[in-house]
XYZ file of C-alpha atoms in Angstrom:
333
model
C 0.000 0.000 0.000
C 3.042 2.462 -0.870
C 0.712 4.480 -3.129
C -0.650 6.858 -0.424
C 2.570 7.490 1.053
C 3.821 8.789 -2.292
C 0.485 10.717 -3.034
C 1.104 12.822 0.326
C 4.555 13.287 -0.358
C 3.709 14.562 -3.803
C 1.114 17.006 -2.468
C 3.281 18.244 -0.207
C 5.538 19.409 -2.762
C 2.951 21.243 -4.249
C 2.221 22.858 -1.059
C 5.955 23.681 -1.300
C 5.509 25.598 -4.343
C 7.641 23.149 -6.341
C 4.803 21.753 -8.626
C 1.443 22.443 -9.337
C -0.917 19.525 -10.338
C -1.507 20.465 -13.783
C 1.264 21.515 -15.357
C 3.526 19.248 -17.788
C 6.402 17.403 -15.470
C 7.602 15.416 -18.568
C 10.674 17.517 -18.098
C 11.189 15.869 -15.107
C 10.506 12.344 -16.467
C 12.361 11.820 -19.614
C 12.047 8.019 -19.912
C 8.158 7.977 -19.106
C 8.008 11.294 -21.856
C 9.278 9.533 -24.160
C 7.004 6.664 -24.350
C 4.645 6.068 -27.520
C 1.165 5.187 -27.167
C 0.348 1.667 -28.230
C -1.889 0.933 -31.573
C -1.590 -2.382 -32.043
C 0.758 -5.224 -34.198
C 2.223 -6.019 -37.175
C 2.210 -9.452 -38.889
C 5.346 -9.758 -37.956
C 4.441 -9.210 -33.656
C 6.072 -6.530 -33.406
C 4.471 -3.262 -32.084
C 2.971 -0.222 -33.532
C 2.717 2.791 -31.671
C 2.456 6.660 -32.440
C 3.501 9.731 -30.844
C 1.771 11.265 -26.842
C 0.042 14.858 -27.968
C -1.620 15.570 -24.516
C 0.475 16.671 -21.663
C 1.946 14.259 -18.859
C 0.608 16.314 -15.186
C 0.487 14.898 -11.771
C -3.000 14.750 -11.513
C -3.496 12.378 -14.360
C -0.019 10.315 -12.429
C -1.820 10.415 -9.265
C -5.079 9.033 -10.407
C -3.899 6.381 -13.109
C -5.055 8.691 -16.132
C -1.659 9.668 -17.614
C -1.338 6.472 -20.156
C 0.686 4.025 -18.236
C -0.248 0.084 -17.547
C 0.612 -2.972 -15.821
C 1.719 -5.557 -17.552
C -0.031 -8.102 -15.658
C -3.053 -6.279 -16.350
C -3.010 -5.857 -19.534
C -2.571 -8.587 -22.356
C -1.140 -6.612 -24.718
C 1.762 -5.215 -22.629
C 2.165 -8.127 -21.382
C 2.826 -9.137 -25.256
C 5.123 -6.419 -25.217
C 7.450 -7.233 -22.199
C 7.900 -10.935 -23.570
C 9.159 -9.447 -26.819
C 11.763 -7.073 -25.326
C 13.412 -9.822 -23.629
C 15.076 -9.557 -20.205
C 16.102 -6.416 -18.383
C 18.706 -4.237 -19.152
C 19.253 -2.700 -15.562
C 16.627 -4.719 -13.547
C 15.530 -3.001 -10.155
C 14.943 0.018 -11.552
C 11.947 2.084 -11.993
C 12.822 2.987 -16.002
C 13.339 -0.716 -16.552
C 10.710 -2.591 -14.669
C 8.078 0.132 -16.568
C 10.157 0.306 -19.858
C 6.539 -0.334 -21.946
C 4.473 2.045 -24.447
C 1.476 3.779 -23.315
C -2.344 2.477 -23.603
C -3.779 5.843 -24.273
C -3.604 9.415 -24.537
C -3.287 10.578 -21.017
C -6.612 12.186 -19.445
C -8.622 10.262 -22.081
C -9.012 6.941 -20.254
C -7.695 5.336 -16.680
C -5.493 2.081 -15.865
C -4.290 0.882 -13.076
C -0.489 1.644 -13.176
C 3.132 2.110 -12.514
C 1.976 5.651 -12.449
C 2.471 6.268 -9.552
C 6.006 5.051 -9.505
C 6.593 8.146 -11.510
C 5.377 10.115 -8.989
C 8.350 8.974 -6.985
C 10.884 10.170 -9.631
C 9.038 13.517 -9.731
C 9.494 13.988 -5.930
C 13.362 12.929 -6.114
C 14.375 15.191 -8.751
C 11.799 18.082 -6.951
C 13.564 17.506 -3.752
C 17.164 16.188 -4.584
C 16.594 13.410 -1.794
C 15.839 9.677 -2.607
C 12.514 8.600 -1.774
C 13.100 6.735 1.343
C 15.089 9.465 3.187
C 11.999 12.194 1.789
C 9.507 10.121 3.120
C 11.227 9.492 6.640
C 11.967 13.291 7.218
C 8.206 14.444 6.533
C 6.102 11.459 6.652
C 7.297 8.396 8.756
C 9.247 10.795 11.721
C 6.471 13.069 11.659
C 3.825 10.255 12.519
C 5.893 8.224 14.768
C 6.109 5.651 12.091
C 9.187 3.203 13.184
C 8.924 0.394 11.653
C 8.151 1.326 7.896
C 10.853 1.687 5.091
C 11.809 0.833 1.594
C 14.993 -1.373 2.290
C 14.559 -3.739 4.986
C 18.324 -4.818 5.143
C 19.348 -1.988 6.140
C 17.005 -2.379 9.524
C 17.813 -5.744 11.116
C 15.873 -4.704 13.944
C 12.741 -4.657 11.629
C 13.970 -7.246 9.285
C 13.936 -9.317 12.161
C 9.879 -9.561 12.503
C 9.571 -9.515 8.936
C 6.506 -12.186 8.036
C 7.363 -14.368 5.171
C 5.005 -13.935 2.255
C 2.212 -16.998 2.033
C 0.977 -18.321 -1.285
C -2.291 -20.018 -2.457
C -1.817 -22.140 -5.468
C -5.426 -23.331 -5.642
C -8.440 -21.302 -3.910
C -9.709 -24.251 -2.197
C -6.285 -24.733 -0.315
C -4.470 -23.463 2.533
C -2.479 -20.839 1.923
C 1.888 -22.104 2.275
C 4.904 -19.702 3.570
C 7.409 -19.323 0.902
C 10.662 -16.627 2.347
C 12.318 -17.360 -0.809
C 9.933 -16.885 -3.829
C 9.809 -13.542 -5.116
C 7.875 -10.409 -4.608
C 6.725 -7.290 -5.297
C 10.193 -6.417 -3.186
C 12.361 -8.284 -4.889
C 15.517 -7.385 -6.267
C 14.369 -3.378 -6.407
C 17.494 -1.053 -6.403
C 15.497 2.230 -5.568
C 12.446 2.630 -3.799
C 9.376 2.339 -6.398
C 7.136 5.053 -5.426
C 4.086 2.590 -6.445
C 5.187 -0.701 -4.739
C 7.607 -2.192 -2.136
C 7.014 0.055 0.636
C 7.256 -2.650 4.206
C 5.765 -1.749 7.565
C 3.247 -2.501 10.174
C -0.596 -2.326 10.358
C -0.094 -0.149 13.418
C 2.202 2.277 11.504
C 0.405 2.209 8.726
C -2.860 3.110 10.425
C -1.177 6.313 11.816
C -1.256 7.810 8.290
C -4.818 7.263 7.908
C -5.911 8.993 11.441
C -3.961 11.939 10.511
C -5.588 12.408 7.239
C -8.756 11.315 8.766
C -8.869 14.176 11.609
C -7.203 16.509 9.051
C -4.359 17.511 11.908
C -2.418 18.823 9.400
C 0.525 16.722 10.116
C 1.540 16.008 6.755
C -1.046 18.412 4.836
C -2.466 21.520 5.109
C -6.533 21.088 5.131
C -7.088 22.499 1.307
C -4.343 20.379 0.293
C -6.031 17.107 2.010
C -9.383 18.305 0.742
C -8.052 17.142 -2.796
C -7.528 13.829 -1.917
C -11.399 13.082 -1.115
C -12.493 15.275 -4.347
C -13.309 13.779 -7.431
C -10.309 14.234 -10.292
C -10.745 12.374 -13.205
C -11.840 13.645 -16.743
C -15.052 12.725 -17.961
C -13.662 9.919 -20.115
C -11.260 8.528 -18.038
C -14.054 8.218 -15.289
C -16.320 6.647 -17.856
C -13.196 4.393 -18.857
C -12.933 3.352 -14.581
C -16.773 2.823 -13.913
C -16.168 0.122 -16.999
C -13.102 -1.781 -15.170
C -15.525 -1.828 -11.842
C -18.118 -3.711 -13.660
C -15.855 -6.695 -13.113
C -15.704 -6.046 -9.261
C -12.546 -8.550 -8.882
C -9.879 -6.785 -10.788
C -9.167 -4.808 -7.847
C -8.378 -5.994 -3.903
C -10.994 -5.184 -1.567
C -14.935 -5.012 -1.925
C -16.478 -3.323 -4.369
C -20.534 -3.406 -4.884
C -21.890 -2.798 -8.309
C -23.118 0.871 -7.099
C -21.553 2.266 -10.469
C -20.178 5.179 -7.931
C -17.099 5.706 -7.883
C -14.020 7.772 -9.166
C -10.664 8.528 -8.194
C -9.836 10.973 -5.632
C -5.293 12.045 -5.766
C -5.361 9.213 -3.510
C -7.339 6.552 -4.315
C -10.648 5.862 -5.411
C -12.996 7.338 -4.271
C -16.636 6.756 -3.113
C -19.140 8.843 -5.925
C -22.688 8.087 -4.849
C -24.877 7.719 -2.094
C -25.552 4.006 -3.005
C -23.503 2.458 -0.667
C -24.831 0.959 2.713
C -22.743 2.592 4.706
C -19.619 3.683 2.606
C -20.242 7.923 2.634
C -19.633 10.022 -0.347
C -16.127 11.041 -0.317
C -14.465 7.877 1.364
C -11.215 7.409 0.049
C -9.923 3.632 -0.472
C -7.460 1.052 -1.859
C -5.614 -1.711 -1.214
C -2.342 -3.228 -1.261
C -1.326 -6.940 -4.014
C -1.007 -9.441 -0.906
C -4.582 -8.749 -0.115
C -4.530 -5.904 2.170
C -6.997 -2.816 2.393
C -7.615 1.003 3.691
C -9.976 3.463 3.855
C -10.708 7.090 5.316
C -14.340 7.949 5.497
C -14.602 11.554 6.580
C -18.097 12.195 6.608
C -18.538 8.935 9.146
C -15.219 9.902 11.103
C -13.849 6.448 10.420
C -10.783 5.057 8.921
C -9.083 1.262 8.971
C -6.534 -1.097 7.460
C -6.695 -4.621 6.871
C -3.789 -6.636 6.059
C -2.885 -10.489 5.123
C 0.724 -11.541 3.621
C -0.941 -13.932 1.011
C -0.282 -13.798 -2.722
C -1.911 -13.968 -5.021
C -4.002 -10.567 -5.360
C -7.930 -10.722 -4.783
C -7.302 -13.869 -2.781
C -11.133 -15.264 -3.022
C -10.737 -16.623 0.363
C -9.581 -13.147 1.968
C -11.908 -10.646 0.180
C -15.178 -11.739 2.290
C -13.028 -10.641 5.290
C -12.321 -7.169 4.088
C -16.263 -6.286 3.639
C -16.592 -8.324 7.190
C -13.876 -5.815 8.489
C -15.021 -2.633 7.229
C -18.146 -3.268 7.936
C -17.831 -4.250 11.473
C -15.500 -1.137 12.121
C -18.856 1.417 10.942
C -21.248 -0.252 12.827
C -18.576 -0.273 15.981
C -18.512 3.513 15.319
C -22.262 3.439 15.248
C -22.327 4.666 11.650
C -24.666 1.692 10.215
């Protein structure tokens, strides 16, 4: 669940006066700016693309609208990583994302490594490497000990590091595996969308603060954004059409058709929900974990398992179970 953290940090340098949200930081990311948008491909395999016209801003980075992909979410990048073979300089944020974009940015939405980008933007902003930015104005701040990008250089929280758990087949139990790799594995720099390790009780201190708008790490107009609505018209449209299929994502997700994506998560769009407000703020984390921050019912929580793979059909009854228990302990059902 490293996205938030770098959403914050990001914020804060606009609060800084070092960025604004909207205008073009391809100057600051010349390996993302360069990338072609994806048409298609040639008899041959190989693929087509065509040159980005629309500008690459940090709203459409913060809420998956700028172009970029997964490619284990999307078949044809996927297609495209198999054909350019192995990594050049593996661990690395320009290597691990070296792929062409989906789409024009602000015209549709994908889950992404955009956020990863984010991270670069804050590094070159700042002059500091993500970790040591982070612990200075987030982690310290908060009281947040045991959270950080490289683990081995912490025995003491390497120590009381859980293993990771796999499930091979939903109907089994799920079986500890220290050695396979991760999302963690092998990373050289901290990835501003992934790898982030800490506690549930760390983690929850990020939440309360942004819940009870103390203005730790934000000023309150600057938080406001996070629980306001950001995406274009089409690239909300483009969203509502992924949450038709309510198990591409971790966590619980009714069929409400209410939802859009606030410059820190998704965000709750509708009054549909049973007890969800308009205005929560959510996501999740690949081995199955969850948070939310629901303002308007003064709640907030995190969930968190150490089993791969994502969506785990066993887990995700537990996270409605969980957030649903914590409202009506809060006496907001």
């Amino acid at each position: 669940m490293t996205k938030l953290h770098t959403s914050v940090a990001a914020l804060q340098l606009v609060e800084k006066g070092l960025v604004t949200v909207d205008e073009d930081v391809s100057r600051l990311l010349p390996s993302f700016a360069e990338k072609e948008i994806l048409t298609g491909f040639g008899d041959d395999g190989a693929p087509s693309t065509r040159k980005r016209k629309n500008p690459i801003t940090l709203r459409l980075l913060l809420t998956h609208s700028a172009g970029a992909g997964y490619d284990f979410m999307s078949g044809d990048l996927a297609k495209v990583s198999k054909l350019r073979g192995p990594p050049k300089n593996p661990g690395t944020i320009d290597d691990a994302f070296d792929l062409p974009l989906l789409y024009e940015p602000g015209e549709a939405y994908a889950y992404s490594s955009s956020i990863d980008r984010v991270g670069q933007v804050i590094e070159k902003l700042t002059g500091q490497k993500l970790e040591d930015y982070m612990r200075q104005n987030i982690w310290e701040p908060l009281g947040m000990e045991n959270t950080t990008f490289f683990v081995d250089n912490h025995p003491e929280i390497k120590a009381r590091r859980v293993p990771m758990a796999f499930r091979a087949d939903p109907s089994q139990p799920v079986v500890e595996n220290a050695d396979r790799k991760t999302f963690t594995t092998g990373l050289k720099e901290a990835f501003g969308g992934q790898g982030l390790l800490s506690s549930i009780k760390d983690y929850i201190k990020i939440l309360h603060s942004l819940l009870v708008d103390d203005e730790k790490l934000l000023k309150k107009e600057t938080a406001a954004a996070l629980f306001q609505p950001q995406l274009t018209p089409a690239s909300k449209a483009s969203l509502l059409e992924q949450m038709k299929n309510p198990e591409w994502a971790v966590g619980d997700w009714p069929l409400t058709n209410e939802y859009d994506w606030g410059l820190g998560g998704i965000l709750v769009d509708g009054d549909k929900h049973p007890y969800r407000k308009r205005g929560a703020l959510l996501w999740g984390g690949a081995a199955n974990l969850t948070w939310f921050i629901d303002r308007t019912a003064g709640v907030c929580g995190t969930f968190g398992t150490q089993v791969m793979p994502p969506s785990d059909p066993q887990v995700r009854p537990i996270f409605k179970a969980f957030e649903e228990e914590t409202y009506r302990r809060a006496g907001k059902l």
